[in-house]
Amino acid sequence: MAVATKPQKSTRSSEKTDALVWLYSVLLTLQYGAQPLISKRFTRREVIVTSFVLMCEIVKVVCALNLMAKDGGLKKVYKDWTLVGALTASGLPAVIYALQNILLQISYKNLDSLTFSILNQTKILFTAFFTYVILRHKQSIQQIGALFLLIVAAVLLSIGEGSSKGSSSGNADQKLFYGIIPILVASVLSGLASALCQWASQVKKHSSYLMTVEMSFVGSMCLLLVTSKSPDGEAIRQHGFFYGWTPLTLVPVILNALGGILVGLVTSHAGGVRKGFVIVSALLVTAVLQFIFEGKPPSLYCLLALPLVVCSISIHQKYPYQVKKKES
């Protein structure tokens, strides 16, 4: 009787984990999809970008610490936390993400929105690649096909977004060295950082909440170093940290912080590849919300991408890689 009970407990635990993963994924999709519209509506143009980002990190840390306190994680952190462990698990990914954001800003200024959006989707493939290299998580043939379906859907959505915006013209060498190369390097770094976060949470058993706190701290330190000699730093010194803020500005700040915590939970429980599906699905959510609140109908490309996203998610979930006897 005892032998028969264990598989039932294991099955129930697995089902509970799957349910949590889907809940986190759906919430993250809604957050990603709603964030652009909410930020646009509640954030004035005068708000200094660096102050907004730093405030997001502060709120993220406060939320993560509260959640750790509720589940009893703070006591364990107090006993087991080490600087070396923190730098190994969270320091490197945080620095990589900071470098990635700088490269994205350089690329965004030198590419039209369509090219930028399309090339930015390659991070999904790099995430799958580094997940295999670092964690040896293989993808089945069907899952590889699902990833390419997702890339096609992302390209269609990018075309739909870029078709309504004028494409910039400029020097070909400048586009290559200051546009295309930076965003491709940023995509590689994004895939590497995502795989490292997954390794830290799944192999090193590093708490996703603790990683959120550590990465926010390291990322904020990097941002402060860059800001000290940037136009944003000068603007903060002249006008103050909260220049242009209103009470409503806290709405996108809190939403962004909650999204950061959800990213950690999704990566911890489901891996970085799932995050790629969330990001592309969120583009559809944004299109729907724009239609509901702004009366802007979804483009034909968006309607074509919808079934591709649904199919890719379904296939990737239904046909996981089966470990062969020799491999096991």
mmCIF file of N, CA, C and O in Angstrom, residues 60-141:
data_model
loop_
_atom_site.group_PDB
_atom_site.id
_atom_site.type_symbol
_atom_site.label_atom_id
_atom_site.label_comp_id
_atom_site.label_asym_id
_atom_site.label_seq_id
_atom_site.Cartn_x
_atom_site.Cartn_y
_atom_site.Cartn_z
ATOM 1 N N LYS A 60 10.848 46.274 -6.248
ATOM 2 C CA LYS A 60 11.037 44.843 -6.488
ATOM 3 C C LYS A 60 11.699 44.176 -5.280
ATOM 4 O O LYS A 60 11.282 43.102 -4.837
ATOM 5 N N VAL A 61 12.725 44.827 -4.730
ATOM 6 C CA VAL A 61 13.429 44.293 -3.563
ATOM 7 C C VAL A 61 12.491 44.231 -2.359
ATOM 8 O O VAL A 61 12.452 43.223 -1.631
ATOM 9 N N VAL A 62 11.710 45.288 -2.131
ATOM 10 C CA VAL A 62 10.773 45.325 -0.998
ATOM 11 C C VAL A 62 9.747 44.200 -1.113
ATOM 12 O O VAL A 62 9.471 43.485 -0.136
ATOM 13 N N CYS A 63 9.190 44.012 -2.306
ATOM 14 C CA CYS A 63 8.192 42.945 -2.519
ATOM 15 C C CYS A 63 8.812 41.565 -2.294
ATOM 16 O O CYS A 63 8.210 40.698 -1.640
ATOM 17 N N ALA A 64 10.017 41.352 -2.840
ATOM 18 C CA ALA A 64 10.682 40.053 -2.704
ATOM 19 C C ALA A 64 11.007 39.751 -1.240
ATOM 20 O O ALA A 64 10.826 38.617 -0.775
ATOM 21 N N LEU A 65 11.474 40.748 -0.497
ATOM 22 C CA LEU A 65 11.786 40.547 0.924
ATOM 23 C C LEU A 65 10.525 40.222 1.723
ATOM 24 O O LEU A 65 10.554 39.377 2.632
ATOM 25 N N ASN A 66 9.417 40.881 1.387
ATOM 26 C CA ASN A 66 8.143 40.585 2.067
ATOM 27 C C ASN A 66 7.694 39.151 1.803
ATOM 28 O O ASN A 66 7.228 38.457 2.729
ATOM 29 N N LEU A 67 7.831 38.716 0.561
ATOM 30 C CA LEU A 67 7.448 37.343 0.217
ATOM 31 C C LEU A 67 8.358 36.331 0.903
ATOM 32 O O LEU A 67 7.904 35.270 1.339
ATOM 33 N N MET A 68 9.658 36.659 0.987
ATOM 34 C CA MET A 68 10.594 35.781 1.694
ATOM 35 C C MET A 68 10.258 35.703 3.178
ATOM 36 O O MET A 68 10.362 34.648 3.799
ATOM 37 N N ALA A 69 9.861 36.824 3.757
ATOM 38 C CA ALA A 69 9.497 36.847 5.178
ATOM 39 C C ALA A 69 8.266 35.981 5.435
ATOM 40 O O ALA A 69 8.177 35.277 6.450
ATOM 41 N N LYS A 70 7.309 36.001 4.507
ATOM 42 C CA LYS A 70 6.068 35.241 4.685
ATOM 43 C C LYS A 70 6.310 33.730 4.599
ATOM 44 O O LYS A 70 5.668 32.954 5.307
ATOM 45 N N ASP A 71 7.206 33.303 3.670
ATOM 46 C CA ASP A 71 7.439 31.857 3.527
ATOM 47 C C ASP A 71 8.613 31.354 4.375
ATOM 48 O O ASP A 71 9.048 30.203 4.255
ATOM 49 N N GLY A 72 9.135 32.229 5.235
ATOM 50 C CA GLY A 72 10.201 31.819 6.141
ATOM 51 C C GLY A 72 11.585 31.766 5.524
ATOM 52 O O GLY A 72 12.523 31.211 6.121
ATOM 53 N N GLY A 73 11.734 32.328 4.348
ATOM 54 C CA GLY A 73 13.018 32.264 3.654
ATOM 55 C C GLY A 73 14.082 33.187 4.213
ATOM 56 O O GLY A 73 15.276 32.943 4.031
ATOM 57 N N LEU A 74 13.677 34.241 4.924
ATOM 58 C CA LEU A 74 14.648 35.203 5.449
ATOM 59 C C LEU A 74 15.568 34.571 6.496
ATOM 60 O O LEU A 74 16.768 34.872 6.555
ATOM 61 N N LYS A 75 15.013 33.695 7.331
ATOM 62 C CA LYS A 75 15.838 33.053 8.357
ATOM 63 C C LYS A 75 16.906 32.164 7.719
ATOM 64 O O LYS A 75 18.067 32.156 8.150
ATOM 65 N N LYS A 76 16.530 31.446 6.675
ATOM 66 C CA LYS A 76 17.483 30.575 5.987
ATOM 67 C C LYS A 76 18.564 31.395 5.308
ATOM 68 O O LYS A 76 19.745 31.034 5.316
ATOM 69 N N VAL A 77 18.169 32.520 4.717
ATOM 70 C CA VAL A 77 19.129 33.400 4.057
ATOM 71 C C VAL A 77 20.122 33.951 5.071
ATOM 72 O O VAL A 77 21.331 34.023 4.817
ATOM 73 N N TYR A 78 19.617 34.320 6.235
ATOM 74 C CA TYR A 78 20.479 34.881 7.286
ATOM 75 C C TYR A 78 21.547 33.864 7.726
ATOM 76 O O TYR A 78 22.700 34.232 8.011
ATOM 77 N N LYS A 79 21.180 32.588 7.737
ATOM 78 C CA LYS A 79 22.120 31.551 8.167
ATOM 79 C C LYS A 79 23.080 31.139 7.049
ATOM 80 O O LYS A 79 24.269 30.924 7.294
ATOM 81 N N ASP A 80 22.574 31.009 5.821
ATOM 82 C CA ASP A 80 23.348 30.379 4.745
ATOM 83 C C ASP A 80 23.949 31.351 3.736
ATOM 84 O O ASP A 80 24.781 30.950 2.929
ATOM 85 N N TRP A 81 23.536 32.624 3.748
ATOM 86 C CA TRP A 81 23.965 33.546 2.690
ATOM 87 C C TRP A 81 25.455 33.843 2.774
ATOM 88 O O TRP A 81 26.002 34.076 3.856
ATOM 89 N N THR A 82 26.125 33.818 1.598
ATOM 90 C CA THR A 82 27.534 34.201 1.502
ATOM 91 C C THR A 82 27.704 35.111 0.293
ATOM 92 O O THR A 82 26.948 35.009 -0.685
ATOM 93 N N LEU A 83 28.685 35.973 0.356
ATOM 94 C CA LEU A 83 28.942 36.895 -0.747
ATOM 95 C C LEU A 83 29.348 36.147 -2.009
ATOM 96 O O LEU A 83 28.896 36.463 -3.110
ATOM 97 N N VAL A 84 30.193 35.131 -1.845
ATOM 98 C CA VAL A 84 30.648 34.346 -3.000
ATOM 99 C C VAL A 84 29.466 33.653 -3.674
ATOM 100 O O VAL A 84 29.331 33.654 -4.902
ATOM 101 N N GLY A 85 28.594 33.069 -2.850
ATOM 102 C CA GLY A 85 27.415 32.396 -3.397
ATOM 103 C C GLY A 85 26.505 33.353 -4.132
ATOM 104 O O GLY A 85 25.950 33.028 -5.187
ATOM 105 N N ALA A 86 26.335 34.554 -3.566
ATOM 106 C CA ALA A 86 25.474 35.566 -4.194
ATOM 107 C C ALA A 86 26.051 36.022 -5.528
ATOM 108 O O ALA A 86 25.329 36.161 -6.520
ATOM 109 N N LEU A 87 27.373 36.281 -5.555
ATOM 110 C CA LEU A 87 28.012 36.731 -6.800
ATOM 111 C C LEU A 87 27.981 35.644 -7.865
ATOM 112 O O LEU A 87 27.792 35.922 -9.045
ATOM 113 N N THR A 88 28.138 34.395 -7.440
ATOM 114 C CA THR A 88 28.110 33.273 -8.388
ATOM 115 C C THR A 88 26.725 33.089 -8.986
ATOM 116 O O THR A 88 26.570 32.898 -10.193
ATOM 117 N N ALA A 89 25.708 33.120 -8.128
ATOM 118 C CA ALA A 89 24.342 32.847 -8.588
ATOM 119 C C ALA A 89 23.697 34.037 -9.289
ATOM 120 O O ALA A 89 23.029 33.882 -10.307
ATOM 121 N N SER A 90 23.899 35.238 -8.722
ATOM 122 C CA SER A 90 23.152 36.401 -9.210
ATOM 123 C C SER A 90 24.017 37.514 -9.791
ATOM 124 O O SER A 90 23.553 38.274 -10.643
ATOM 125 N N GLY A 91 25.248 37.628 -9.311
ATOM 126 C CA GLY A 91 26.100 38.741 -9.750
ATOM 127 C C GLY A 91 26.381 38.726 -11.235
ATOM 128 O O GLY A 91 26.194 39.742 -11.928
ATOM 129 N N LEU A 92 26.815 37.560 -11.745
ATOM 130 C CA LEU A 92 27.150 37.467 -13.172
ATOM 131 C C LEU A 92 25.944 37.715 -14.071
ATOM 132 O O LEU A 92 26.023 38.520 -15.007
ATOM 133 N N PRO A 93 24.771 37.059 -13.821
ATOM 134 C CA PRO A 93 23.597 37.374 -14.653
ATOM 135 C C PRO A 93 23.194 38.843 -14.594
ATOM 136 O O PRO A 93 22.803 39.415 -15.609
ATOM 137 N N ALA A 94 23.307 39.464 -13.412
ATOM 138 C CA ALA A 94 22.922 40.874 -13.276
ATOM 139 C C ALA A 94 23.817 41.772 -14.121
ATOM 140 O O ALA A 94 23.337 42.685 -14.802
ATOM 141 N N VAL A 95 25.138 41.516 -14.084
ATOM 142 C CA VAL A 95 26.077 42.299 -14.899
ATOM 143 C C VAL A 95 25.813 42.078 -16.385
ATOM 144 O O VAL A 95 25.849 43.018 -17.189
ATOM 145 N N ILE A 96 25.517 40.818 -16.747
ATOM 146 C CA ILE A 96 25.226 40.507 -18.154
ATOM 147 C C ILE A 96 23.973 41.242 -18.616
ATOM 148 O O ILE A 96 23.941 41.813 -19.713
ATOM 149 N N TYR A 97 22.932 41.237 -17.786
ATOM 150 C CA TYR A 97 21.701 41.948 -18.147
ATOM 151 C C TYR A 97 21.935 43.455 -18.261
ATOM 152 O O TYR A 97 21.361 44.119 -19.137
ATOM 153 N N ALA A 98 22.788 43.998 -17.386
ATOM 154 C CA ALA A 98 23.099 45.431 -17.460
ATOM 155 C C ALA A 98 23.806 45.760 -18.771
ATOM 156 O O ALA A 98 23.468 46.744 -19.445
ATOM 157 N N LEU A 99 24.773 44.921 -19.159
ATOM 158 C CA LEU A 99 25.473 45.114 -20.431
ATOM 159 C C LEU A 99 24.512 44.954 -21.609
ATOM 160 O O LEU A 99 24.563 45.716 -22.586
ATOM 161 N N GLN A 100 23.604 43.982 -21.490
ATOM 162 C CA GLN A 100 22.609 43.763 -22.550
ATOM 163 C C GLN A 100 21.738 44.994 -22.752
ATOM 164 O O GLN A 100 21.464 45.398 -23.888
ATOM 165 N N ASN A 101 21.306 45.613 -21.661
ATOM 166 C CA ASN A 101 20.450 46.798 -21.762
ATOM 167 C C ASN A 101 21.168 47.961 -22.443
ATOM 168 O O ASN A 101 20.565 48.712 -23.212
ATOM 169 N N ILE A 102 22.471 48.107 -22.160
ATOM 170 C CA ILE A 102 23.257 49.162 -22.818
ATOM 171 C C ILE A 102 23.326 48.913 -24.323
ATOM 172 O O ILE A 102 23.121 49.816 -25.135
ATOM 173 N N LEU A 103 23.582 47.656 -24.708
ATOM 174 C CA LEU A 103 23.669 47.305 -26.128
ATOM 175 C C LEU A 103 22.329 47.514 -26.834
ATOM 176 O O LEU A 103 22.281 47.957 -27.986
ATOM 177 N N LEU A 104 21.230 47.198 -26.123
ATOM 178 C CA LEU A 104 19.902 47.401 -26.710
ATOM 179 C C LEU A 104 19.636 48.885 -26.969
ATOM 180 O O LEU A 104 19.059 49.245 -28.006
ATOM 181 N N GLN A 105 20.048 49.732 -26.052
ATOM 182 C CA GLN A 105 19.856 51.175 -26.232
ATOM 183 C C GLN A 105 20.657 51.689 -27.422
ATOM 184 O O GLN A 105 20.173 52.503 -28.208
ATOM 185 N N ILE A 106 21.903 51.205 -27.574
ATOM 186 C CA ILE A 106 22.740 51.598 -28.722
ATOM 187 C C ILE A 106 22.088 51.146 -30.017
ATOM 188 O O ILE A 106 21.997 51.906 -30.992
ATOM 189 N N SER A 107 21.624 49.896 -30.031
ATOM 190 C CA SER A 107 21.023 49.339 -31.236
ATOM 191 C C SER A 107 19.723 50.045 -31.607
ATOM 192 O O SER A 107 19.463 50.322 -32.783
ATOM 193 N N TYR A 108 18.911 50.347 -30.589
ATOM 194 C CA TYR A 108 17.596 50.963 -30.834
ATOM 195 C C TYR A 108 17.731 52.308 -31.538
ATOM 196 O O TYR A 108 16.883 52.685 -32.348
ATOM 197 N N LYS A 109 18.819 53.023 -31.237
ATOM 198 C CA LYS A 109 19.026 54.341 -31.835
ATOM 199 C C LYS A 109 19.504 54.268 -33.280
ATOM 200 O O LYS A 109 19.437 55.256 -34.007
ATOM 201 N N ASN A 110 19.992 53.093 -33.694
ATOM 202 C CA ASN A 110 20.591 52.983 -35.028
ATOM 203 C C ASN A 110 19.854 52.016 -35.955
ATOM 204 O O ASN A 110 20.330 51.736 -37.055
ATOM 205 N N LEU A 111 18.713 51.501 -35.506
ATOM 206 C CA LEU A 111 17.912 50.609 -36.345
ATOM 207 C C LEU A 111 16.468 51.087 -36.363
ATOM 208 O O LEU A 111 15.995 51.683 -35.398
ATOM 209 N N ASP A 112 15.778 50.802 -37.467
ATOM 210 C CA ASP A 112 14.338 51.073 -37.482
ATOM 211 C C ASP A 112 13.646 50.050 -36.583
ATOM 212 O O ASP A 112 14.185 48.980 -36.278
ATOM 213 N N SER A 113 12.462 50.372 -36.129
ATOM 214 C CA SER A 113 11.763 49.556 -35.135
ATOM 215 C C SER A 113 11.496 48.134 -35.619
ATOM 216 O O SER A 113 11.531 47.179 -34.839
ATOM 217 N N LEU A 114 11.242 47.966 -36.928
ATOM 218 C CA LEU A 114 10.947 46.645 -37.475
ATOM 219 C C LEU A 114 12.165 45.733 -37.377
ATOM 220 O O LEU A 114 12.081 44.611 -36.873
ATOM 221 N N THR A 115 13.312 46.211 -37.854
ATOM 222 C CA THR A 115 14.542 45.415 -37.809
ATOM 223 C C THR A 115 14.917 45.094 -36.370
ATOM 224 O O THR A 115 15.308 43.968 -36.040
ATOM 225 N N PHE A 116 14.794 46.093 -35.513
ATOM 226 C CA PHE A 116 15.121 45.904 -34.094
ATOM 227 C C PHE A 116 14.246 44.811 -33.484
ATOM 228 O O PHE A 116 14.747 43.902 -32.807
ATOM 229 N N SER A 117 12.939 44.876 -33.716
ATOM 230 C CA SER A 117 12.006 43.918 -33.109
ATOM 231 C C SER A 117 12.257 42.499 -33.600
ATOM 232 O O SER A 117 12.216 41.542 -32.822
ATOM 233 N N ILE A 118 12.530 42.363 -34.904
ATOM 234 C CA ILE A 118 12.761 41.029 -35.469
ATOM 235 C C ILE A 118 14.036 40.410 -34.906
ATOM 236 O O ILE A 118 14.044 39.262 -34.450
ATOM 237 N N LEU A 119 15.137 41.169 -34.930
ATOM 238 C CA LEU A 119 16.411 40.637 -34.433
ATOM 239 C C LEU A 119 16.356 40.363 -32.935
ATOM 240 O O LEU A 119 17.022 39.452 -32.438
ATOM 241 N N ASN A 120 15.546 41.121 -32.220
ATOM 242 C CA ASN A 120 15.435 40.949 -30.771
ATOM 243 C C ASN A 120 14.816 39.601 -30.407
ATOM 244 O O ASN A 120 15.023 39.103 -29.297
ATOM 245 N N GLN A 121 14.061 39.004 -31.344
ATOM 246 C CA GLN A 121 13.409 37.723 -31.058
ATOM 247 C C GLN A 121 14.383 36.549 -31.105
ATOM 248 O O GLN A 121 14.050 35.449 -30.653
ATOM 249 N N THR A 122 15.594 36.752 -31.657
ATOM 250 C CA THR A 122 16.551 35.650 -31.730
ATOM 251 C C THR A 122 16.997 35.198 -30.338
ATOM 252 O O THR A 122 17.569 34.111 -30.200
ATOM 253 N N LYS A 123 16.732 35.994 -29.313
ATOM 254 C CA LYS A 123 17.129 35.603 -27.958
ATOM 255 C C LYS A 123 16.407 34.332 -27.510
ATOM 256 O O LYS A 123 16.903 33.618 -26.629
ATOM 257 N N ILE A 124 15.259 34.027 -28.111
ATOM 258 C CA ILE A 124 14.535 32.796 -27.774
ATOM 259 C C ILE A 124 15.377 31.579 -28.137
ATOM 260 O O ILE A 124 15.516 30.636 -27.358
ATOM 261 N N LEU A 125 15.970 31.610 -29.339
ATOM 262 C CA LEU A 125 16.816 30.495 -29.786
ATOM 263 C C LEU A 125 18.106 30.412 -28.967
ATOM 264 O O LEU A 125 18.562 29.324 -28.620
ATOM 265 N N PHE A 126 18.693 31.568 -28.651
ATOM 266 C CA PHE A 126 19.925 31.562 -27.853
ATOM 267 C C PHE A 126 19.661 31.045 -26.438
ATOM 268 O O PHE A 126 20.525 30.397 -25.837
ATOM 269 N N THR A 127 18.477 31.318 -25.908
ATOM 270 C CA THR A 127 18.113 30.795 -24.592
ATOM 271 C C THR A 127 18.043 29.273 -24.622
ATOM 272 O O THR A 127 18.573 28.596 -23.730
ATOM 273 N N ALA A 128 17.409 28.722 -25.659
ATOM 274 C CA ALA A 128 17.334 27.262 -25.808
ATOM 275 C C ALA A 128 18.733 26.667 -25.968
ATOM 276 O O ALA A 128 19.041 25.605 -25.407
ATOM 277 N N PHE A 129 19.604 27.365 -26.721
ATOM 278 C CA PHE A 129 20.969 26.875 -26.946
ATOM 279 C C PHE A 129 21.765 26.834 -25.642
ATOM 280 O O PHE A 129 22.377 25.812 -25.300
ATOM 281 N N PHE A 130 21.755 27.925 -24.888
ATOM 282 C CA PHE A 130 22.540 27.976 -23.651
ATOM 283 C C PHE A 130 21.936 27.094 -22.563
ATOM 284 O O PHE A 130 22.664 26.596 -21.696
ATOM 285 N N THR A 131 20.634 26.901 -22.594
ATOM 286 C CA THR A 131 20.008 25.969 -21.652
ATOM 287 C C THR A 131 20.525 24.556 -21.891
ATOM 288 O O THR A 131 20.755 23.793 -20.949
ATOM 289 N N TYR A 132 20.741 24.229 -23.165
ATOM 290 C CA TYR A 132 21.303 22.909 -23.493
ATOM 291 C C TYR A 132 22.774 22.828 -23.093
ATOM 292 O O TYR A 132 23.217 21.853 -22.488
ATOM 293 N N VAL A 133 23.560 23.878 -23.402
ATOM 294 C CA VAL A 133 25.001 23.868 -23.109
ATOM 295 C C VAL A 133 25.267 23.805 -21.606
ATOM 296 O O VAL A 133 26.118 23.035 -21.141
ATOM 297 N N ILE A 134 24.542 24.609 -20.822
ATOM 298 C CA ILE A 134 24.813 24.717 -19.385
ATOM 299 C C ILE A 134 24.086 23.644 -18.576
ATOM 300 O O ILE A 134 24.650 23.050 -17.654
ATOM 301 N N LEU A 135 22.817 23.387 -18.924
ATOM 302 C CA LEU A 135 22.007 22.468 -18.120
ATOM 303 C C LEU A 135 21.749 21.124 -18.785
ATOM 304 O O LEU A 135 21.151 20.243 -18.181
ATOM 305 N N ARG A 136 22.170 21.015 -20.057
ATOM 306 C CA ARG A 136 21.918 19.792 -20.829
ATOM 307 C C ARG A 136 20.428 19.488 -20.960
ATOM 308 O O ARG A 136 20.016 18.321 -20.991
ATOM 309 N N HIS A 137 19.622 20.546 -21.019
ATOM 310 C CA HIS A 137 18.192 20.371 -21.253
ATOM 311 C C HIS A 137 17.943 20.332 -22.756
ATOM 312 O O HIS A 137 18.042 21.350 -23.434
ATOM 313 N N LYS A 138 17.639 19.147 -23.258
ATOM 314 C CA LYS A 138 17.455 18.983 -24.696
ATOM 315 C C LYS A 138 16.015 19.298 -25.093
ATOM 316 O O LYS A 138 15.093 19.223 -24.283
ATOM 317 N N GLN A 139 15.856 19.644 -26.360
ATOM 318 C CA GLN A 139 14.529 19.888 -26.930
ATOM 319 C C GLN A 139 14.204 18.760 -27.910
ATOM 320 O O GLN A 139 15.078 18.326 -28.669
ATOM 321 N N SER A 140 12.972 18.289 -27.882
ATOM 322 C CA SER A 140 12.558 17.279 -28.858
ATOM 323 C C SER A 140 12.430 17.921 -30.236
ATOM 324 O O SER A 140 12.431 19.149 -30.362
ATOM 325 N N ILE A 141 12.329 17.102 -31.260
ATOM 326 C CA ILE A 141 12.161 17.612 -32.627
ATOM 327 C C ILE A 141 10.924 18.493 -32.712
ATOM 328 O O ILE A 141 10.931 19.561 -33.331
#
